[in-house]
Amino acid sequence: MTFDKILDNNTLWAVRYDGVADNALKTLFDQWSDPEWLVDFFLANMADLESYFKITDINQAIYDTIDDNHRIQCLILDISPEADLDKIFRPLENSRTSEMLLGKEKARIKERPQHASWLRIYAIKLEPGCYIITGGAIKLTRTMQEREHTLNELNKMEQVRNYLISNQAIDADGFVDFLSELS
């Protein structure tokens, strides 16, 4: 696995998994704007869409996803000096109240009309304001453990976290040092 710098100020990175052409963030943004990919996804997960969100129109789900994708791209890629990633990312576990070493985090759109956003971007927090994106998902169930595609995202977060720990890249400076040793 390698890491692509997303923001020039070294506050946002994305994992590029071995054998995958693009980093995790670009892959998500591409999938979430691809109507064909979205049709396949929502057809495969229609029961969850109906039961959890009460949406039966796939076209509406696709439209909402593409709209939310645009909005979350604007949030994540805001490169203004006052941009604060800590306002976007929150602990993965809603009950977590304290910081932890290489914490698992999620980002989503907070306010949207009609229904909550189902788009999630997952990341490892190196330190306040500094994140490594590991992936993301369309989350249509209450917990991530309920579906294979969201459970895979949990596993990827743990894999990246363990990789960082094993390479002693446990904060922003350690991560940058680790990257410089690779090049």
Short mmCIF file of C-alpha atoms in Angstrom, two decimals:
data_model
loop_
_atom_site.label_atom_id
_atom_site.label_comp_id
_atom_site.label_asym_id
_atom_site.label_seq_id
_atom_site.Cartn_x
_atom_site.Cartn_y
_atom_site.Cartn_z
CA MET A 1 0.00 0.00 0.00
CA THR A 2 1.08 3.54 -0.73
CA PHE A 3 -0.32 6.94 0.20
CA ASP A 4 -1.32 9.82 -2.05
CA LYS A 5 -1.22 13.38 -0.76
CA ILE A 6 -4.65 14.97 -1.28
CA LEU A 7 -4.02 18.41 0.21
CA ASP A 8 -0.68 20.19 -0.21
CA ASN A 9 -0.55 21.15 3.48
CA ASN A 10 0.00 17.48 4.46
CA THR A 11 -3.30 17.25 6.36
CA LEU A 12 -5.12 14.81 4.08
CA TRP A 13 -3.86 11.63 2.48
CA ALA A 14 -5.55 8.66 0.80
CA VAL A 15 -4.49 5.03 0.67
CA ARG A 16 -3.67 3.50 -2.69
CA TYR A 17 -4.08 -0.23 -2.17
CA ASP A 18 -1.77 -2.66 -3.96
CA GLY A 19 -3.08 -3.63 -7.38
CA VAL A 20 -5.60 -0.74 -7.51
CA ALA A 21 -5.18 2.03 -10.10
CA ASP A 22 -6.48 4.95 -8.00
CA ASN A 23 -6.41 5.99 -4.38
CA ALA A 24 -9.38 5.26 -2.15
CA LEU A 25 -10.80 8.80 -2.30
CA LYS A 26 -10.73 9.08 -6.10
CA THR A 27 -12.29 5.62 -6.38
CA LEU A 28 -15.16 6.67 -4.10
CA PHE A 29 -15.81 9.93 -5.89
CA ASP A 30 -15.79 8.12 -9.25
CA GLN A 31 -18.18 5.37 -8.07
CA TRP A 32 -20.57 7.79 -6.40
CA SER A 33 -20.90 9.82 -9.62
CA ASP A 34 -21.28 6.82 -11.94
CA PRO A 35 -24.99 6.15 -12.65
CA GLU A 36 -24.31 2.60 -13.90
CA TRP A 37 -22.34 1.66 -10.77
CA LEU A 38 -25.07 3.22 -8.61
CA VAL A 39 -27.88 1.32 -10.39
CA ASP A 40 -26.05 -1.96 -9.73
CA PHE A 41 -25.41 -1.02 -6.10
CA PHE A 42 -28.98 0.05 -5.33
CA LEU A 43 -30.51 -2.94 -7.13
CA ALA A 44 -28.33 -5.22 -5.00
CA ASN A 45 -29.24 -3.32 -1.81
CA MET A 46 -32.87 -2.34 -2.52
CA ALA A 47 -34.23 -4.03 0.61
CA ASP A 48 -31.94 -1.93 2.83
CA LEU A 49 -32.80 1.26 0.93
CA GLU A 50 -36.51 0.59 1.39
CA SER A 51 -36.42 -0.60 5.00
CA TYR A 52 -33.99 1.92 6.47
CA PHE A 53 -34.61 5.00 4.30
CA LYS A 54 -38.14 4.24 2.99
CA ILE A 55 -37.00 4.98 -0.57
CA THR A 56 -38.37 2.82 -3.36
CA ASP A 57 -37.30 4.89 -6.37
CA ILE A 58 -33.80 3.96 -7.54
CA ASN A 59 -33.62 7.09 -9.68
CA GLN A 60 -34.17 9.23 -6.57
CA ALA A 61 -31.46 7.29 -4.72
CA ILE A 62 -29.04 7.84 -7.60
CA TYR A 63 -29.85 11.54 -7.82
CA ASP A 64 -29.41 11.96 -4.03
CA THR A 65 -26.10 10.07 -4.12
CA ILE A 66 -24.65 12.13 -6.96
CA ASP A 67 -25.77 15.35 -5.23
CA ASP A 68 -24.30 14.27 -1.88
CA ASN A 69 -21.11 13.15 -3.62
CA HIS A 70 -20.66 16.64 -5.03
CA ARG A 71 -21.32 18.20 -1.63
CA ILE A 72 -18.92 15.91 0.26
CA GLN A 73 -16.21 16.51 -2.37
CA CYS A 74 -16.54 20.24 -1.75
CA LEU A 75 -16.27 19.68 2.02
CA ILE A 76 -13.30 17.31 1.88
CA LEU A 77 -11.34 19.16 -0.78
CA ASP A 78 -11.83 22.66 0.68
CA ILE A 79 -8.27 23.93 0.58
CA SER A 80 -8.86 27.32 2.15
CA PRO A 81 -6.54 28.17 5.05
CA GLU A 82 -9.44 28.11 7.52
CA ALA A 83 -10.61 24.64 6.44
CA ASP A 84 -10.84 22.38 9.48
CA LEU A 85 -10.96 18.64 8.81
CA ASP A 86 -11.78 18.04 12.49
CA LYS A 87 -15.20 19.60 11.82
CA ILE A 88 -15.82 17.07 9.05
CA PHE A 89 -14.44 13.86 10.57
CA ARG A 90 -15.96 12.34 13.70
CA PRO A 91 -15.17 9.16 15.67
CA LEU A 92 -16.43 6.05 13.91
CA GLU A 93 -18.01 4.83 17.13
CA ASN A 94 -20.71 7.31 18.11
CA SER A 95 -20.09 6.53 21.79
CA ARG A 96 -16.33 7.30 21.74
CA THR A 97 -15.61 10.39 23.81
CA SER A 98 -11.82 10.43 24.02
CA GLU A 99 -8.95 10.46 21.56
CA MET A 100 -7.20 7.21 20.74
CA LEU A 101 -4.00 6.34 18.92
CA LEU A 102 -4.75 6.31 15.19
CA GLY A 103 -8.47 6.61 15.77
CA LYS A 104 -10.97 5.37 13.22
CA GLU A 105 -13.05 8.24 11.89
CA LYS A 106 -15.91 8.91 9.49
CA ALA A 107 -17.07 11.89 7.47
CA ARG A 108 -20.55 12.48 6.16
CA ILE A 109 -22.85 15.31 5.21
CA LYS A 110 -24.69 16.45 8.31
CA GLU A 111 -27.60 18.38 6.88
CA ARG A 112 -29.47 17.31 3.80
CA PRO A 113 -33.17 17.55 2.92
CA GLN A 114 -35.55 14.54 2.93
CA HIS A 115 -33.28 11.95 4.59
CA ALA A 116 -29.85 11.52 6.19
CA SER A 117 -26.94 11.06 3.83
CA TRP A 118 -25.80 7.48 3.38
CA LEU A 119 -22.37 8.40 2.03
CA ARG A 120 -19.46 7.76 4.40
CA ILE A 121 -15.76 8.42 4.00
CA TYR A 122 -13.58 6.49 6.45
CA ALA A 123 -10.18 7.59 7.68
CA ILE A 124 -7.47 7.11 10.26
CA LYS A 125 -6.73 10.18 12.36
CA LEU A 126 -2.98 10.71 12.70
CA GLU A 127 -3.49 13.71 14.98
CA PRO A 128 -5.93 16.62 15.15
CA GLY A 129 -6.44 18.01 11.66
CA CYS A 130 -4.50 15.23 9.87
CA TYR A 131 -6.20 12.20 8.28
CA ILE A 132 -5.54 9.25 5.99
CA ILE A 133 -8.59 8.17 4.01
CA THR A 134 -8.92 4.39 3.87
CA GLY A 135 -12.16 4.11 1.89
CA GLY A 136 -15.85 4.71 2.15
CA ALA A 137 -19.27 3.26 1.54
CA ILE A 138 -22.92 3.82 0.94
CA LYS A 139 -24.21 2.85 4.38
CA LEU A 140 -27.85 1.78 4.28
CA THR A 141 -28.01 -0.09 7.62
CA ARG A 142 -27.72 0.92 11.26
CA THR A 143 -24.35 -0.77 11.80
CA MET A 144 -21.43 -1.53 9.53
CA GLN A 145 -21.34 -5.16 10.65
CA GLU A 146 -24.69 -5.87 8.95
CA ARG A 147 -23.42 -5.86 5.35
CA GLU A 148 -20.34 -7.22 3.63
CA HIS A 149 -19.42 -4.00 1.81
CA THR A 150 -19.37 -1.94 5.04
CA LEU A 151 -17.69 -4.73 7.00
CA ASN A 152 -14.95 -4.68 4.33
CA GLU A 153 -14.44 -0.98 5.09
CA LEU A 154 -13.99 -1.75 8.79
CA ASN A 155 -11.40 -4.37 7.86
CA LYS A 156 -9.55 -1.91 5.58
CA MET A 157 -9.40 0.67 8.39
CA GLU A 158 -7.94 -1.93 10.73
CA GLN A 159 -5.46 -3.08 8.08
CA VAL A 160 -4.20 0.47 7.49
CA ARG A 161 -4.08 1.19 11.22
CA ASN A 162 -2.01 -1.94 11.86
CA TYR A 163 0.29 -1.09 8.94
CA LEU A 164 0.92 2.38 10.35
CA ILE A 165 1.58 1.02 13.84
CA SER A 166 3.98 -1.64 12.54
CA ASN A 167 5.91 1.09 10.70
CA GLN A 168 5.87 3.44 13.72
CA ALA A 169 3.92 6.05 11.77
CA ILE A 170 1.66 6.95 14.70
CA ASP A 171 1.45 10.72 14.24
CA ALA A 172 1.85 13.24 11.41
CA ASP A 173 5.63 13.62 11.86
CA GLY A 174 6.15 9.86 12.07
CA PHE A 175 4.01 9.37 8.98
CA VAL A 176 5.98 11.95 6.95
CA ASP A 177 9.25 10.36 8.17
CA PHE A 178 7.95 6.94 7.12
CA LEU A 179 7.02 8.24 3.66
CA SER A 180 10.44 9.85 3.20
CA GLU A 181 12.13 6.52 4.02
CA LEU A 182 10.10 4.86 1.26
CA SER A 183 11.23 7.25 -1.44
#
